[in-house]
Amino acid sequence: MGEPVAVVVGGASGIGAAIATAFENDGWRVVVADLPATDVTDEDSVAALLDGVLASHGRLDCVVNSAGVSTLGQITELAVDEWRRVVDVCLTGAFIVMKHAGQRLSAGGSIISLSSLNGRQPGGGLAPYCASKAGLSMLTEVGALELGPRGIRVNAIAPGLVVTPLTQPAMEIPGIEADYLENTPLGRSGTPEEIAEAAVYLAKAQWVTGEVLDINGGAHLMRYPDLHKHVLAAFG
Ligand SMILES: NC(=O)c1ccc[n+]([C@@H]2O[C@H](COP(=O)([O-])OP(=O)(O)OC[C@H]3O[C@@H](n4cnc5c(N)ncnc54)[C@H](O)[C@@H]3O)[C@@H](O)[C@H]2O)c1
């Protein structure tokens, strides 16, 4: 059967790309999936991806879902379509990946989702993202309960600030990065590689399930930056 096989959905960029590299360095065969060939909001596309991996590699050991999008806007201003766009990828997409991974994994396998510091810490202007990630953290716990009896583990990682194409635009607004770092006991942002190490750990940790692992330099102990204040200061 050879080396274990991991699929990294949303693996073309940022944290997902680092996770794919970390799994490769750890001796896994890795399949990277991302838009446009795989769309987490499209159930058929996720099913076809995982069926294709099983057909070509003969086994499936870990499915990582790193797909994510965000938006910035106050609740009273936010278009419902924009709310739906973010929830569709970050929460419904995570459900679809979990559903189809759960159908195909066997005992010893695991699912790892990317939640966020925003799953437990509210950020003004980030309602659909925060609500999705809080939902994803709970989905992880329910998934662990349901799939545990089949020997399948379900975990999530909740990163704090990691500068990637997702977060770079916010870093360009004066004050935001400094506010983050002032509210991070370890005083720096994380790297995609630091998140990826945890994914490799969770993929192998045979007695860990239902865990949402905070990796954020201690930022969950303080407060989330006041994004709205910085946006108003920058753009009026
Ligand atoms: N960067 C951070 O500070 C941070 C913090 C907490 C959580 N996260 C989470 O980590 C994950 C990865 O974020 P990142 O910072 O690497 O962002 P990123 O933008 O670099 O990567 C996200 C990837 O998801 C893919 N994607 C988006 N919509 C998709 C869809 N419908 N189907 C399939 N793939 C899709 C994108 O094409 C992209 O390759 C996300 O879930 C994000 O919410 C990131």
Short mmCIF file of C-alpha atoms and ligand atoms in Angstrom, two decimals:
data_model
loop_
_atom_site.label_atom_id
_atom_site.label_comp_id
_atom_site.label_asym_id
_atom_site.label_seq_id
_atom_site.Cartn_x
_atom_site.Cartn_y
_atom_site.Cartn_z
CA MET A 1 0.00 0.00 0.00
CA GLY A 2 3.02 2.30 0.41
CA GLU A 3 3.14 5.61 2.19
CA PRO A 4 0.02 7.19 3.71
CA VAL A 5 -1.97 9.52 1.48
CA ALA A 6 -3.12 13.03 2.42
CA VAL A 7 -5.38 15.36 0.46
CA VAL A 8 -5.01 19.08 1.12
CA VAL A 9 -8.03 21.04 -0.12
CA GLY A 10 -7.25 24.74 -0.51
CA GLY A 11 -3.63 23.61 -0.75
CA ALA A 12 -2.43 25.93 -3.52
CA SER A 13 -1.69 28.90 -1.28
CA GLY A 14 -0.69 30.07 2.19
CA ILE A 15 -1.22 27.69 5.10
CA GLY A 16 -2.54 24.87 2.89
CA ALA A 17 0.56 24.97 0.68
CA ALA A 18 2.80 24.79 3.77
CA ILE A 19 0.74 21.86 5.07
CA ALA A 20 1.19 20.01 1.76
CA THR A 21 4.97 20.52 1.94
CA ALA A 22 5.12 19.43 5.59
CA PHE A 23 3.24 16.21 4.82
CA GLU A 24 5.58 15.51 1.89
CA ASN A 25 8.61 16.08 4.11
CA ASP A 26 7.08 13.67 6.61
CA GLY A 27 6.90 10.92 3.99
CA TRP A 28 3.26 11.16 2.90
CA ARG A 29 1.96 11.11 -0.65
CA VAL A 30 0.10 14.39 -1.02
CA VAL A 31 -2.67 15.45 -3.38
CA VAL A 32 -3.21 19.21 -3.53
CA ALA A 33 -6.69 20.39 -4.55
CA ASP A 34 -7.93 23.92 -5.06
CA LEU A 35 -10.08 26.10 -7.26
CA PRO A 36 -11.00 25.78 -10.09
CA ALA A 37 -10.68 21.95 -10.25
CA THR A 38 -12.07 21.43 -6.75
CA ASP A 39 -14.63 23.73 -5.15
CA VAL A 40 -15.59 22.98 -1.52
CA THR A 41 -19.01 24.52 -2.06
CA ASP A 42 -19.78 21.94 -4.76
CA GLU A 43 -20.52 18.52 -3.31
CA ASP A 44 -19.98 16.66 -6.60
CA SER A 45 -16.58 18.25 -7.04
CA VAL A 46 -15.43 17.18 -3.54
CA ALA A 47 -16.79 13.66 -4.03
CA ALA A 48 -15.03 13.35 -7.40
CA LEU A 49 -11.75 14.54 -5.90
CA LEU A 50 -11.77 11.96 -3.11
CA ASP A 51 -12.96 9.14 -5.38
CA GLY A 52 -10.15 10.03 -7.77
CA VAL A 53 -7.54 9.91 -4.99
CA LEU A 54 -8.76 6.49 -3.83
CA ALA A 55 -8.76 5.20 -7.41
CA SER A 56 -5.26 6.43 -8.19
CA HIS A 57 -3.51 5.90 -4.81
CA GLY A 58 -5.50 2.98 -3.37
CA ARG A 59 -5.79 4.54 0.08
CA LEU A 60 -6.79 7.72 1.90
CA ASP A 61 -5.41 8.54 5.34
CA CYS A 62 -5.95 12.24 5.99
CA VAL A 63 -8.08 15.00 4.49
CA VAL A 64 -7.07 18.56 5.35
CA ASN A 65 -9.44 21.39 4.47
CA SER A 66 -7.65 24.74 4.31
CA ALA A 67 -10.06 26.48 1.91
CA GLY A 68 -11.17 29.85 3.23
CA VAL A 69 -12.28 33.33 2.22
CA SER A 70 -13.18 36.43 4.20
CA THR A 71 -14.76 39.83 3.82
CA LEU A 72 -14.80 43.07 5.77
CA GLY A 73 -18.05 44.90 6.56
CA GLN A 74 -20.30 45.90 9.42
CA ILE A 75 -23.43 43.76 9.88
CA THR A 76 -25.75 46.69 9.14
CA GLU A 77 -24.00 47.32 5.81
CA LEU A 78 -23.25 43.78 4.66
CA ALA A 79 -25.04 42.38 1.60
CA VAL A 80 -26.69 39.04 2.26
CA ASP A 81 -24.94 37.61 -0.81
CA GLU A 82 -21.58 38.53 0.70
CA TRP A 83 -22.57 36.84 3.99
CA ARG A 84 -23.58 33.73 2.03
CA ARG A 85 -20.36 33.70 -0.02
CA VAL A 86 -18.19 33.50 3.11
CA VAL A 87 -20.42 31.06 5.04
CA ASP A 88 -20.69 28.86 1.95
CA VAL A 89 -16.92 28.38 1.72
CA CYS A 90 -15.91 28.52 5.39
CA LEU A 91 -18.74 26.55 7.00
CA THR A 92 -20.83 24.71 4.41
CA GLY A 93 -17.66 23.85 2.47
CA ALA A 94 -16.12 22.42 5.65
CA PHE A 95 -19.26 20.32 6.17
CA ILE A 96 -19.13 19.02 2.59
CA VAL A 97 -15.45 18.06 2.91
CA MET A 98 -16.10 16.41 6.30
CA LYS A 99 -19.11 14.53 4.95
CA HIS A 100 -17.29 13.06 1.96
CA ALA A 101 -14.02 12.43 3.79
CA GLY A 102 -16.00 10.71 6.56
CA GLN A 103 -17.67 8.43 4.00
CA ARG A 104 -14.34 7.34 2.50
CA LEU A 105 -11.78 7.27 5.34
CA SER A 106 -11.23 4.08 7.29
CA ALA A 107 -10.11 3.42 10.88
CA GLY A 108 -6.91 5.31 11.68
CA GLY A 109 -7.75 8.09 9.22
CA SER A 110 -8.43 11.70 10.14
CA ILE A 111 -9.92 14.99 9.04
CA ILE A 112 -8.27 18.33 9.85
CA SER A 113 -10.05 21.64 9.27
CA LEU A 114 -8.73 25.18 9.54
CA SER A 115 -10.79 27.10 12.06
CA SER A 116 -9.49 30.41 13.39
CA LEU A 117 -8.82 32.61 16.42
CA ASN A 118 -12.06 34.19 15.19
CA GLY A 119 -13.88 30.99 16.11
CA ARG A 120 -13.60 32.09 19.73
CA GLN A 121 -12.70 35.80 19.53
CA PRO A 122 -15.06 38.26 17.80
CA GLY A 123 -13.67 40.73 15.28
CA GLY A 124 -15.83 43.73 14.36
CA GLY A 125 -16.37 43.77 10.59
CA LEU A 126 -15.83 40.01 10.32
CA ALA A 127 -19.31 38.66 11.15
CA PRO A 128 -19.65 35.94 8.49
CA TYR A 129 -16.06 34.79 8.96
CA CYS A 130 -16.31 34.68 12.78
CA ALA A 131 -19.70 32.97 12.71
CA SER A 132 -18.44 30.41 10.19
CA LYS A 133 -15.31 29.61 12.15
CA ALA A 134 -17.23 29.30 15.44
CA GLY A 135 -19.57 26.92 13.61
CA LEU A 136 -16.61 25.01 12.18
CA SER A 137 -15.11 24.54 15.65
CA MET A 138 -18.41 23.00 16.83
CA LEU A 139 -18.76 20.98 13.61
CA THR A 140 -15.34 19.50 14.45
CA GLU A 141 -16.61 18.35 17.85
CA VAL A 142 -19.79 16.85 16.41
CA GLY A 143 -17.77 15.16 13.66
CA ALA A 144 -15.44 13.64 16.25
CA LEU A 145 -18.42 12.24 18.18
CA GLU A 146 -20.04 10.75 15.10
CA LEU A 147 -16.93 9.32 13.44
CA GLY A 148 -15.05 8.22 16.56
CA PRO A 149 -16.77 4.81 16.73
CA ARG A 150 -15.39 4.09 13.23
CA GLY A 151 -11.85 5.01 14.37
CA ILE A 152 -11.81 8.24 12.36
CA ARG A 153 -10.49 11.32 14.16
CA VAL A 154 -11.73 14.85 13.49
CA ASN A 155 -9.66 17.84 14.59
CA ALA A 156 -9.13 21.49 13.71
CA ILE A 157 -6.39 24.06 14.00
CA ALA A 158 -7.30 27.62 14.97
CA PRO A 159 -4.47 29.92 13.89
CA GLY A 160 -3.98 33.50 14.91
CA LEU A 161 -2.44 35.97 12.48
CA VAL A 162 -0.38 34.37 9.71
CA VAL A 163 0.49 36.68 6.83
CA THR A 164 -0.77 35.03 3.62
CA PRO A 165 -2.70 36.25 0.54
CA LEU A 166 -5.84 36.06 2.75
CA THR A 167 -4.57 38.48 5.41
CA GLN A 168 -2.10 40.62 3.41
CA PRO A 169 -4.74 43.20 2.35
CA ALA A 170 -5.61 43.91 6.01
CA MET A 171 -1.92 44.29 6.86
CA GLU A 172 -1.78 47.21 4.43
CA ILE A 173 -4.26 49.22 6.51
CA PRO A 174 -2.19 51.28 8.99
CA GLY A 175 -2.47 50.19 12.61
CA ILE A 176 -3.99 46.74 12.11
CA GLU A 177 -0.81 44.66 12.30
CA ALA A 178 0.49 46.66 15.30
CA ASP A 179 -2.85 46.17 17.09
CA TYR A 180 -2.62 42.41 16.48
CA LEU A 181 0.91 42.19 17.82
CA GLU A 182 0.14 44.34 20.89
CA ASN A 183 -2.57 41.79 21.68
CA THR A 184 -0.33 38.75 21.19
CA PRO A 185 1.73 37.80 24.25
CA LEU A 186 4.52 36.36 22.09
CA GLY A 187 4.57 39.61 20.10
CA ARG A 188 4.74 38.29 16.55
CA SER A 189 2.62 36.73 13.84
CA GLY A 190 2.94 33.03 13.02
CA THR A 191 4.31 31.35 9.92
CA PRO A 192 2.47 28.90 7.66
CA GLU A 193 5.13 26.34 8.61
CA GLU A 194 4.24 26.64 12.31
CA ILE A 195 0.62 25.78 11.48
CA ALA A 196 1.73 22.96 9.18
CA GLU A 197 3.74 21.25 11.96
CA ALA A 198 0.53 20.97 13.97
CA ALA A 199 -1.33 19.44 11.03
CA VAL A 200 1.29 16.69 10.70
CA TYR A 201 1.06 16.11 14.46
CA LEU A 202 -2.75 15.86 14.40
CA ALA A 203 -2.67 13.50 11.41
CA LYS A 204 -0.62 11.05 13.47
CA ALA A 205 -1.92 11.63 17.02
CA GLN A 206 -4.02 8.48 17.35
CA TRP A 207 -5.63 9.43 20.67
CA VAL A 208 -6.54 13.03 19.80
CA THR A 209 -9.98 13.83 18.44
CA GLY A 210 -12.49 16.67 18.76
CA GLU A 211 -9.61 19.07 19.41
CA VAL A 212 -9.55 22.67 18.14
CA LEU A 213 -5.89 23.55 18.61
CA ASP A 214 -5.11 27.24 19.19
CA ILE A 215 -1.84 28.27 17.58
CA ASN A 216 -1.66 32.01 17.96
CA GLY A 217 1.21 33.16 20.17
CA GLY A 218 -1.26 33.46 23.06
CA ALA A 219 -3.54 35.92 21.26
CA HIS A 220 -6.65 34.13 22.56
CA LEU A 221 -5.71 35.41 26.02
CA MET A 222 -6.09 39.05 24.96
CA ARG A 223 -8.48 40.91 22.66
CA TYR A 224 -8.99 40.96 18.90
CA PRO A 225 -7.80 44.13 17.10
CA ASP A 226 -10.37 46.86 16.52
CA LEU A 227 -10.42 46.54 12.73
CA HIS A 228 -13.27 49.02 12.31
CA LYS A 229 -11.35 51.78 14.11
CA HIS A 230 -8.35 51.31 11.80
CA VAL A 231 -10.51 51.14 8.67
CA LEU A 232 -12.30 54.35 9.66
CA ALA A 233 -8.98 56.07 10.39
CA ALA A 234 -7.61 54.99 7.00
CA PHE A 235 -10.64 55.56 4.75
CA GLY A 236 -13.04 57.77 6.76
N1 LIG B 1 -3.85 33.48 7.48
C1 LIG B 1 -4.38 33.60 8.69
O1 LIG B 1 -4.02 34.49 9.49
C2 LIG B 1 -5.45 32.64 9.14
C3 LIG B 1 -5.84 32.71 10.48
C4 LIG B 1 -6.84 31.84 10.93
C5 LIG B 1 -7.41 30.93 10.06
N2 LIG B 1 -7.01 30.89 8.77
C6 LIG B 1 -7.65 29.90 7.89
O2 LIG B 1 -6.67 29.09 7.30
C7 LIG B 1 -7.13 28.65 6.01
C8 LIG B 1 -6.08 28.99 4.97
O3 LIG B 1 -5.95 30.40 4.89
P1 LIG B 1 -4.69 31.11 4.21
O4 LIG B 1 -4.33 32.23 5.08
O5 LIG B 1 -3.68 30.09 3.83
O6 LIG B 1 -5.41 31.74 2.93
P2 LIG B 1 -5.03 31.68 1.37
O7 LIG B 1 -5.93 32.65 0.73
O8 LIG B 1 -3.56 31.81 1.19
O9 LIG B 1 -5.45 30.19 0.96
C9 LIG B 1 -6.79 29.79 0.93
C10 LIG B 1 -6.95 28.84 -0.24
O10 LIG B 1 -8.34 28.43 -0.25
C11 LIG B 1 -8.71 28.32 -1.62
N3 LIG B 1 -10.16 28.41 -1.75
C12 LIG B 1 -10.96 29.48 -1.58
N4 LIG B 1 -12.23 29.17 -1.87
C13 LIG B 1 -12.24 27.86 -2.21
C14 LIG B 1 -13.25 26.97 -2.62
N5 LIG B 1 -14.53 27.36 -2.76
N6 LIG B 1 -12.91 25.69 -2.89
C15 LIG B 1 -11.61 25.28 -2.79
N7 LIG B 1 -10.61 26.09 -2.41
C16 LIG B 1 -10.92 27.37 -2.14
C17 LIG B 1 -8.01 29.50 -2.29
O11 LIG B 1 -7.96 29.33 -3.71
C18 LIG B 1 -6.66 29.48 -1.61
O12 LIG B 1 -5.73 28.67 -2.32
C19 LIG B 1 -8.47 29.34 5.79
O13 LIG B 1 -9.51 28.46 6.17
C20 LIG B 1 -8.41 30.51 6.74
O14 LIG B 1 -9.70 30.94 7.11
C21 LIG B 1 -6.05 31.73 8.28
#
